[in-house]
Amino acid sequence: MTTFHASTLAALAATGLLAACNGNSSADNQARGTLPADSTAAHVPAPAPANSPLTIVAEINAPQVTGVAVAPGDKVFAFSPRWDYNPTYPVALVTGKTTLAPYPDASWCMWNDSVKNEPQKHWICPQAGYVDTKGQLWVVDPASPGLKYTVAGGPKLVQTDPASSKVVRVYSIPEDAAPRKSYLNDVRIDLAHNYAYMTESGTGSMVVVDLTTGKARGLLKQQPSTLPDKGFLTKAQGHALIDPTGKPGQFKADGIALSTDNQYLYYRALSGHSMYRIKTEVLRNPALTAAQVNAAPEKLPDVAACDGMEIDSKNMLYLTGFETGSILKYNPADGKVETLVKEERLQWPDTFSWAPDGKSMYFTVSELDLTPNWNKGVAPAHEPFRIYKMAAAK
């Protein structure tokens, strides 16, 4: 998942390009999941290659879909943070190829002035979701609408039960772990130790939550493993990401994956080819000093830049390779990379989710590089935002 550089936000606010995330756009347009044609006009989609291994699960003209999570019963959930759009259903159950339903209900999906005093009871800017091994859906809400600053009391990790569509527990993330310029990005759940690990891409850190006590800590703050590679120019299929001020996009800690034995956490900044892992016991030990934690990351062989990451039973990593419009398989032991899919349709592949049976993988295509924020303030025509499905690699 991806967020925006702080300098971009002021420029966007000045030019009026950021959505009014606390207001209400046209009710009719929101109900249809669309925006006016001048801002969301779709062009003729890139054709599917012959013998493509991909199946389209959902395609939505608007809002932008960045995250996906699949729960038992093949329930597919889509996540739409309040960035350029003000989605009616920022967390949604996919009910058809072009239709969505609010999750867990319409009240949770509402965020405006009438509920501004209830930041722990509403999706403010939900970024990602993850289904654990017991079928629970966890939602990361950095609570930073328009990518400006966090809403006071808003950053949270929410455990929900897809079987009942109920919220189980809300874990509030305090300001010392999620400061005003933070952006909680992605999460993995370690049920063996009852912990959650989240990348934080606003300032560059890792947020660790004890799911028993609810205590959250910010670690690896501004440590090299959570920061972009120096001098790295972020490109998607040759298109450099440049903000409206002319500054190249630089993205911090983003992709994350947990080893099958829960012993290692793999992670990286989006802007760069560096890959890291750290022992989870280090992240769980509150007795360690910041210096001791900062000395623990292990650098792995370099690999193509990616947004989302996932891992299989053999601890092979899967990467959404936005640089080349590809889905990649990476061996962290030796750095070998296999291209599983490469298609013109994959304009910024974003986030992964395994199906519960492990036989197929879902991922989103968010076209992030074509949004005004990273296209010099210009919004070109785009295809629908899509969720794809493919068979698991052998």
Tab-separated table of C-alpha atoms in Angstrom:
chain	number	residue	atom	x	y	z
A	1	MET	CA	0.000	0.000	0.000
A	2	THR	CA	1.152	3.482	-0.735
A	3	THR	CA	0.997	6.912	0.813
A	4	PHE	CA	2.115	10.383	-0.206
A	5	HIS	CA	5.065	12.614	0.617
A	6	ALA	CA	4.248	15.349	3.123
A	7	SER	CA	5.363	18.157	0.780
A	8	THR	CA	2.781	17.038	-1.737
A	9	LEU	CA	-0.087	17.574	0.641
A	10	ALA	CA	0.340	21.312	0.963
A	11	ALA	CA	0.640	21.638	-2.797
A	12	LEU	CA	-2.502	19.626	-3.348
A	13	ALA	CA	-4.429	21.613	-0.782
A	14	ALA	CA	-3.329	24.842	-2.432
A	15	THR	CA	-4.392	23.690	-5.880
A	16	GLY	CA	-7.655	22.196	-4.649
A	17	LEU	CA	-6.793	18.716	-5.839
A	18	LEU	CA	-7.349	16.921	-2.553
A	19	ALA	CA	-10.849	15.604	-1.973
A	20	ALA	CA	-12.945	17.162	0.758
A	21	CYS	CA	-12.768	14.102	2.929
A	22	ASN	CA	-15.003	15.322	5.727
A	23	GLY	CA	-17.823	16.474	3.483
A	24	ASN	CA	-20.421	14.768	1.320
A	25	SER	CA	-20.173	14.594	-2.466
A	26	SER	CA	-23.199	13.910	-4.636
A	27	ALA	CA	-25.304	11.210	-2.995
A	28	ASP	CA	-26.313	9.817	-6.363
A	29	ASN	CA	-22.725	9.583	-7.547
A	30	GLN	CA	-21.615	7.960	-4.300
A	31	ALA	CA	-24.411	5.415	-4.457
A	32	ARG	CA	-23.269	4.438	-7.925
A	33	GLY	CA	-19.630	4.379	-6.847
A	34	THR	CA	-18.756	6.970	-9.481
A	35	LEU	CA	-17.628	10.569	-9.744
A	36	PRO	CA	-18.337	13.124	-12.503
A	37	ALA	CA	-17.175	12.010	-15.923
A	38	ASP	CA	-14.537	14.756	-16.205
A	39	SER	CA	-12.580	13.273	-13.287
A	40	THR	CA	-13.148	9.546	-13.738
A	41	ALA	CA	-13.668	9.047	-17.471
A	42	ALA	CA	-12.503	5.566	-18.380
A	43	HIS	CA	-10.669	4.783	-21.568
A	44	VAL	CA	-10.768	1.541	-23.525
A	45	PRO	CA	-9.182	-1.060	-21.233
A	46	ALA	CA	-5.943	-2.718	-22.209
A	47	PRO	CA	-6.831	-6.083	-23.725
A	48	ALA	CA	-6.275	-9.274	-21.787
A	49	PRO	CA	-3.405	-11.246	-23.315
A	50	ALA	CA	-4.181	-14.641	-24.770
A	51	ASN	CA	-3.981	-17.338	-22.106
A	52	SER	CA	-3.807	-14.792	-19.288
A	53	PRO	CA	-3.836	-16.524	-15.883
A	54	LEU	CA	-5.846	-13.649	-14.396
A	55	THR	CA	-9.569	-13.504	-13.655
A	56	ILE	CA	-11.265	-10.171	-12.949
A	57	VAL	CA	-13.120	-10.405	-9.638
A	58	ALA	CA	-14.244	-6.779	-9.441
A	59	GLU	CA	-13.865	-3.563	-11.416
A	60	ILE	CA	-14.965	-0.240	-9.955
A	61	ASN	CA	-14.787	3.134	-11.735
A	62	ALA	CA	-14.531	4.954	-8.400
A	63	PRO	CA	-13.455	5.181	-5.677
A	64	GLN	CA	-9.870	4.034	-5.980
A	65	VAL	CA	-9.468	0.526	-4.550
A	66	THR	CA	-6.064	-0.095	-3.000
A	67	GLY	CA	-6.475	-3.038	-0.619
A	68	VAL	CA	-8.063	-6.474	-0.712
A	69	ALA	CA	-8.628	-9.243	1.844
A	70	VAL	CA	-10.372	-12.589	1.402
A	71	ALA	CA	-12.161	-14.307	4.294
A	72	PRO	CA	-13.608	-17.834	4.633
A	73	GLY	CA	-16.492	-18.432	2.279
A	74	ASP	CA	-14.558	-16.496	-0.389
A	75	LYS	CA	-15.816	-13.202	1.000
A	76	VAL	CA	-13.799	-10.525	-0.784
A	77	PHE	CA	-13.294	-7.160	0.929
A	78	ALA	CA	-12.110	-3.980	-0.784
A	79	PHE	CA	-10.430	-0.993	0.884
A	80	SER	CA	-10.637	2.598	-0.355
A	81	PRO	CA	-8.803	5.202	1.738
A	82	ARG	CA	-10.104	8.758	1.707
A	83	TRP	CA	-7.400	10.246	-0.522
A	84	ASP	CA	-8.660	11.808	-3.765
A	85	TYR	CA	-12.126	10.298	-3.292
A	86	ASN	CA	-14.663	10.352	-0.470
A	87	PRO	CA	-15.994	6.792	-0.750
A	88	THR	CA	-19.421	5.836	0.521
A	89	TYR	CA	-18.043	2.418	1.481
A	90	PRO	CA	-14.347	2.783	2.386
A	91	VAL	CA	-14.436	-0.811	3.637
A	92	ALA	CA	-16.718	-2.897	1.476
A	93	LEU	CA	-17.816	-6.434	0.823
A	94	VAL	CA	-17.640	-7.186	-2.893
A	95	THR	CA	-21.137	-8.412	-3.776
A	96	GLY	CA	-20.738	-8.520	-7.544
A	97	LYS	CA	-18.302	-7.624	-10.283
A	98	THR	CA	-19.264	-3.944	-10.047
A	99	THR	CA	-21.151	-3.765	-6.743
A	100	LEU	CA	-20.138	-3.203	-3.127
A	101	ALA	CA	-21.858	-3.298	0.270
A	102	PRO	CA	-20.764	-1.429	3.431
A	103	TYR	CA	-18.768	-3.354	6.026
A	104	PRO	CA	-19.469	-3.977	8.810
A	105	ASP	CA	-22.353	-1.538	8.321
A	106	ALA	CA	-23.203	1.895	6.926
A	107	SER	CA	-22.541	3.627	10.247
A	108	TRP	CA	-18.927	2.477	10.384
A	109	CYS	CA	-18.446	3.649	6.788
A	110	MET	CA	-19.620	7.195	7.527
A	111	TRP	CA	-17.168	9.967	8.347
A	112	ASN	CA	-18.293	13.599	8.452
A	113	ASP	CA	-18.860	16.417	10.930
A	114	SER	CA	-21.835	14.678	12.515
A	115	VAL	CA	-19.607	11.873	13.855
A	116	LYS	CA	-16.299	13.704	14.281
A	117	ASN	CA	-16.372	13.081	18.042
A	118	GLU	CA	-16.458	9.301	17.516
A	119	PRO	CA	-13.159	8.580	15.713
A	120	GLN	CA	-12.956	5.055	17.159
A	121	LYS	CA	-16.366	4.070	15.769
A	122	HIS	CA	-15.932	4.980	12.100
A	123	TRP	CA	-13.598	4.303	9.190
A	124	ILE	CA	-11.745	7.582	8.688
A	125	CYS	CA	-9.185	6.564	6.074
A	126	PRO	CA	-8.943	2.739	6.075
A	127	GLN	CA	-5.817	1.667	4.267
A	128	ALA	CA	-5.561	-2.116	4.417
A	129	GLY	CA	-7.077	-5.334	5.665
A	130	TYR	CA	-5.714	-8.751	6.554
A	131	VAL	CA	-7.448	-12.046	7.331
A	132	ASP	CA	-5.714	-14.129	10.007
A	133	THR	CA	-5.555	-17.918	10.264
A	134	LYS	CA	-8.779	-17.982	12.310
A	135	GLY	CA	-10.717	-16.052	9.682
A	136	GLN	CA	-10.817	-12.717	11.495
A	137	LEU	CA	-10.551	-9.571	9.360
A	138	TRP	CA	-8.217	-6.882	10.708
A	139	VAL	CA	-8.504	-3.361	9.316
A	140	VAL	CA	-5.767	-0.716	9.492
A	141	ASP	CA	-7.087	2.841	9.749
A	142	PRO	CA	-4.311	5.475	9.811
A	143	ALA	CA	-7.064	8.105	10.191
A	144	SER	CA	-5.393	10.609	7.877
A	145	PRO	CA	-8.072	11.758	5.399
A	146	GLY	CA	-6.639	13.583	2.419
A	147	LEU	CA	-3.224	12.476	3.698
A	148	LYS	CA	-2.839	15.650	5.734
A	149	TYR	CA	-2.605	14.800	9.440
A	150	THR	CA	-4.094	12.127	11.629
A	151	VAL	CA	-7.449	12.833	13.250
A	152	ALA	CA	-6.983	13.037	17.025
A	153	GLY	CA	-7.851	9.666	18.554
A	154	GLY	CA	-8.421	8.167	15.118
A	155	PRO	CA	-5.480	5.826	14.291
A	156	LYS	CA	-6.561	2.286	15.044
A	157	LEU	CA	-6.380	-1.411	14.280
A	158	VAL	CA	-9.810	-3.029	14.237
A	159	GLN	CA	-10.583	-6.727	14.626
A	160	THR	CA	-13.816	-7.780	12.928
A	161	ASP	CA	-15.636	-11.069	12.427
A	162	PRO	CA	-16.700	-11.544	8.785
A	163	ALA	CA	-19.052	-14.384	9.772
A	164	SER	CA	-21.220	-12.035	11.837
A	165	SER	CA	-20.198	-8.670	10.337
A	166	LYS	CA	-19.437	-7.435	13.842
A	167	VAL	CA	-16.563	-5.436	15.305
A	168	VAL	CA	-14.768	-7.551	17.916
A	169	ARG	CA	-12.229	-5.095	19.323
A	170	VAL	CA	-10.758	-1.694	18.511
A	171	TYR	CA	-7.081	-1.138	19.284
A	172	SER	CA	-6.395	2.583	19.547
A	173	ILE	CA	-2.880	3.563	18.474
A	174	PRO	CA	-1.594	6.423	20.663
A	175	GLU	CA	0.194	9.470	19.326
A	176	ASP	CA	3.625	8.355	20.536
A	177	ALA	CA	3.344	5.389	18.133
A	178	ALA	CA	1.238	7.132	15.461
A	179	PRO	CA	2.160	10.852	15.504
A	180	ARG	CA	0.274	13.514	13.547
A	181	LYS	CA	2.306	12.934	10.363
A	182	SER	CA	2.174	9.145	10.610
A	183	TYR	CA	0.364	6.820	8.228
A	184	LEU	CA	-0.296	3.239	9.339
A	185	ASN	CA	0.048	1.212	6.173
A	186	ASP	CA	-0.201	-2.573	6.305
A	187	VAL	CA	-0.489	-5.274	8.965
A	188	ARG	CA	0.304	-8.892	9.732
A	189	ILE	CA	-1.173	-10.822	12.658
A	190	ASP	CA	0.936	-13.219	14.737
A	191	LEU	CA	-1.561	-15.427	16.569
A	192	ALA	CA	1.219	-17.621	17.975
A	193	HIS	CA	2.325	-14.704	20.150
A	194	ASN	CA	-0.855	-12.582	19.950
A	195	TYR	CA	0.834	-9.584	18.350
A	196	ALA	CA	0.221	-7.343	15.352
A	197	TYR	CA	2.978	-5.757	13.257
A	198	MET	CA	2.243	-2.681	11.120
A	199	THR	CA	4.373	-0.686	8.716
A	200	GLU	CA	4.046	3.070	9.167
A	201	SER	CA	4.898	5.001	6.029
A	202	GLY	CA	4.258	8.585	7.082
A	203	THR	CA	7.407	9.020	9.151
A	204	GLY	CA	9.026	5.617	8.577
A	205	SER	CA	8.626	3.144	11.433
A	206	MET	CA	7.138	-0.156	12.581
A	207	VAL	CA	4.196	-0.188	15.000
A	208	VAL	CA	3.861	-3.276	17.195
A	209	VAL	CA	0.668	-4.046	19.132
A	210	ASP	CA	0.311	-6.501	22.014
A	211	LEU	CA	-3.156	-7.864	21.241
A	212	THR	CA	-3.625	-9.069	24.814
A	213	THR	CA	-2.950	-5.792	26.593
A	214	GLY	CA	-3.677	-3.444	23.691
A	215	LYS	CA	-0.371	-1.619	24.189
A	216	ALA	CA	1.193	-0.236	20.992
A	217	ARG	CA	4.819	0.795	20.470
A	218	GLY	CA	6.573	2.582	17.615
A	219	LEU	CA	9.906	0.973	16.665
A	220	LEU	CA	12.592	1.327	13.967
A	221	LYS	CA	11.803	5.038	13.759
A	222	GLN	CA	13.741	6.618	10.874
A	223	GLN	CA	15.940	3.517	10.800
A	224	PRO	CA	17.385	2.905	7.284
A	225	SER	CA	15.254	-0.218	6.785
A	226	THR	CA	12.044	1.843	7.052
A	227	LEU	CA	13.270	4.664	4.778
A	228	PRO	CA	13.600	4.939	0.968
A	229	ASP	CA	16.861	4.038	-0.741
A	230	LYS	CA	18.864	7.240	-1.153
A	231	GLY	CA	18.442	8.821	-4.579
A	232	PHE	CA	15.868	6.269	-5.726
A	233	LEU	CA	13.459	7.530	-8.425
A	234	THR	CA	10.112	5.757	-8.159
A	235	LYS	CA	8.803	4.746	-11.590
A	236	ALA	CA	5.881	2.670	-12.857
A	237	GLN	CA	6.366	1.238	-16.337
A	238	GLY	CA	8.740	4.095	-17.156
A	239	HIS	CA	6.532	6.823	-15.659
A	240	ALA	CA	8.265	8.717	-12.857
A	241	LEU	CA	6.054	9.687	-9.934
A	242	ILE	CA	6.284	13.480	-9.658
A	243	ASP	CA	4.131	15.569	-7.354
A	244	PRO	CA	2.473	18.881	-8.356
A	245	THR	CA	5.500	20.834	-7.072
A	246	GLY	CA	7.839	18.838	-9.319
A	247	LYS	CA	9.303	16.785	-6.498
A	248	PRO	CA	9.844	13.025	-7.040
A	249	GLY	CA	7.808	10.693	-4.840
A	250	GLN	CA	9.677	9.059	-1.977
A	251	PHE	CA	7.793	6.390	-0.016
A	252	LYS	CA	8.792	4.858	3.310
A	253	ALA	CA	7.952	1.542	5.080
A	254	ASP	CA	5.204	-0.213	3.164
A	255	GLY	CA	5.225	-3.904	2.181
A	256	ILE	CA	5.178	-6.524	4.942
A	257	ALA	CA	5.004	-10.325	5.266
A	258	LEU	CA	5.244	-12.736	8.198
A	259	SER	CA	7.094	-16.058	7.929
A	260	THR	CA	4.996	-19.192	8.331
A	261	ASP	CA	6.623	-19.967	11.693
A	262	ASN	CA	6.060	-16.372	12.896
A	263	GLN	CA	9.776	-15.995	13.601
A	264	TYR	CA	10.642	-13.397	10.946
A	265	LEU	CA	8.963	-10.286	9.638
A	266	TYR	CA	9.881	-9.259	6.084
A	267	TYR	CA	9.410	-5.614	5.165
A	268	ARG	CA	10.683	-2.769	3.019
A	269	ALA	CA	10.190	0.821	1.928
A	270	LEU	CA	8.330	1.191	-1.356
A	271	SER	CA	10.960	3.490	-2.908
A	272	GLY	CA	13.958	1.259	-3.326
A	273	HIS	CA	15.279	-2.188	-4.129
A	274	SER	CA	16.313	-3.038	-0.559
A	275	MET	CA	14.600	-5.858	1.330
A	276	TYR	CA	14.866	-6.562	5.062
A	277	ARG	CA	13.777	-8.987	7.711
A	278	ILE	CA	13.843	-8.866	11.498
A	279	LYS	CA	13.232	-11.471	14.185
A	280	THR	CA	9.781	-10.933	15.646
A	281	GLU	CA	11.086	-11.702	19.128
A	282	VAL	CA	13.047	-8.458	18.891
A	283	LEU	CA	9.889	-6.500	18.107
A	284	ARG	CA	8.012	-8.121	20.992
A	285	ASN	CA	10.666	-7.505	23.652
A	286	PRO	CA	9.956	-4.214	25.485
A	287	ALA	CA	13.180	-4.568	27.483
A	288	LEU	CA	15.332	-3.839	24.421
A	289	THR	CA	16.553	-0.303	23.841
A	290	ALA	CA	15.872	1.581	20.614
A	291	ALA	CA	19.538	1.114	19.691
A	292	GLN	CA	19.283	-2.651	20.172
A	293	VAL	CA	16.151	-2.870	18.024
A	294	ASN	CA	17.706	-0.643	15.347
A	295	ALA	CA	20.704	-2.975	15.141
A	296	ALA	CA	18.534	-6.043	14.491
A	297	PRO	CA	17.279	-5.725	10.857
A	298	GLU	CA	18.981	-8.046	8.387
A	299	LYS	CA	19.433	-6.831	4.812
A	300	LEU	CA	18.493	-9.389	2.165
A	301	PRO	CA	19.381	-9.519	-1.550
A	302	ASP	CA	18.059	-6.554	-3.509
A	303	VAL	CA	14.928	-7.034	-5.585
A	304	ALA	CA	12.639	-4.947	-7.786
A	305	ALA	CA	10.562	-2.304	-6.029
A	306	CYS	CA	7.078	-3.335	-4.990
A	307	ASP	CA	4.046	-2.082	-3.118
A	308	GLY	CA	2.390	-5.117	-1.512
A	309	MET	CA	3.986	-8.364	-0.342
A	310	GLU	CA	2.770	-11.822	0.628
A	311	ILE	CA	4.406	-15.114	1.564
A	312	ASP	CA	3.685	-18.803	0.921
A	313	SER	CA	4.157	-21.992	2.936
A	314	LYS	CA	7.739	-22.302	1.665
A	315	ASN	CA	8.542	-18.731	2.714
A	316	MET	CA	8.758	-17.510	-0.865
A	317	LEU	CA	7.766	-13.858	-1.145
A	318	TYR	CA	5.318	-12.488	-3.714
A	319	LEU	CA	5.703	-8.881	-4.818
A	320	THR	CA	3.450	-6.472	-6.713
A	321	GLY	CA	6.116	-5.251	-9.128
A	322	PHE	CA	4.752	-1.861	-10.159
A	323	GLU	CA	7.965	-0.929	-12.013
A	324	THR	CA	7.170	-3.418	-14.780
A	325	GLY	CA	3.465	-4.196	-14.276
A	326	SER	CA	4.318	-7.623	-12.902
A	327	ILE	CA	3.634	-10.151	-10.179
A	328	LEU	CA	6.961	-11.489	-8.941
A	329	LYS	CA	8.090	-14.443	-6.834
A	330	TYR	CA	11.237	-13.796	-4.801
A	331	ASN	CA	13.454	-16.178	-2.853
A	332	PRO	CA	14.810	-14.188	0.118
A	333	ALA	CA	17.542	-16.763	0.673
A	334	ASP	CA	19.347	-16.241	-2.639
A	335	GLY	CA	17.581	-13.302	-4.293
A	336	LYS	CA	16.297	-15.296	-7.270
A	337	VAL	CA	13.211	-13.767	-8.906
A	338	GLU	CA	10.573	-15.362	-11.111
A	339	THR	CA	8.071	-13.285	-13.091
A	340	LEU	CA	4.677	-14.961	-12.722
A	341	VAL	CA	2.601	-12.425	-14.650
A	342	LYS	CA	3.458	-9.348	-16.694
A	343	GLU	CA	0.636	-7.492	-18.413
A	344	GLU	CA	-0.152	-4.012	-19.683
A	345	ARG	CA	-3.326	-4.141	-17.575
A	346	LEU	CA	-1.317	-4.185	-14.359
A	347	GLN	CA	-0.973	-0.418	-13.949
A	348	TRP	CA	0.394	-0.283	-10.397
A	349	PRO	CA	-0.428	-3.675	-8.889
A	350	ASP	CA	-0.922	-2.839	-5.243
A	351	THR	CA	-1.946	-5.347	-2.559
A	352	PHE	CA	-2.228	-9.145	-2.159
A	353	SER	CA	-4.474	-11.535	-0.274
A	354	TRP	CA	-4.413	-15.303	-0.234
A	355	ALA	CA	-7.684	-17.162	-0.576
A	356	PRO	CA	-8.406	-19.076	2.665
A	357	ASP	CA	-7.558	-22.411	1.020
A	358	GLY	CA	-4.224	-21.103	-0.259
A	359	LYS	CA	-4.995	-22.266	-3.789
A	360	SER	CA	-5.393	-18.814	-5.282
A	361	MET	CA	-4.173	-15.285	-4.746
A	362	TYR	CA	-6.048	-12.009	-5.123
A	363	PHE	CA	-4.505	-8.611	-5.810
A	364	THR	CA	-5.574	-5.067	-6.620
A	365	VAL	CA	-4.513	-2.708	-9.397
A	366	SER	CA	-4.828	0.837	-8.072
A	367	GLU	CA	-3.250	2.950	-10.872
A	368	LEU	CA	-1.648	5.093	-8.193
A	369	ASP	CA	0.893	6.594	-10.582
A	370	LEU	CA	-1.917	8.019	-12.748
A	371	THR	CA	-3.555	9.974	-9.916
A	372	PRO	CA	-3.076	13.773	-9.731
A	373	ASN	CA	-0.826	13.429	-6.702
A	374	TRP	CA	1.841	11.610	-8.706
A	375	ASN	CA	1.150	12.778	-12.250
A	376	LYS	CA	2.236	16.424	-11.802
A	377	GLY	CA	-1.271	17.386	-10.703
A	378	VAL	CA	-2.944	16.007	-13.830
A	379	ALA	CA	-5.671	13.361	-13.702
A	380	PRO	CA	-5.630	11.334	-16.935
A	381	ALA	CA	-8.398	9.009	-18.031
A	382	HIS	CA	-8.113	5.627	-16.367
A	383	GLU	CA	-9.440	2.123	-16.501
A	384	PRO	CA	-11.646	0.808	-13.688
A	385	PHE	CA	-9.790	-0.090	-10.512
A	386	ARG	CA	-9.655	-3.867	-10.458
A	387	ILE	CA	-9.295	-6.857	-8.189
A	388	TYR	CA	-7.753	-9.865	-9.922
A	389	LYS	CA	-7.476	-13.521	-8.985
A	390	MET	CA	-4.825	-16.026	-10.063
A	391	ALA	CA	-3.935	-19.602	-9.205
A	392	ALA	CA	-1.174	-20.064	-6.655
A	393	ALA	CA	2.277	-20.583	-8.131
A	394	LYS	CA	3.659	-24.102	-7.959
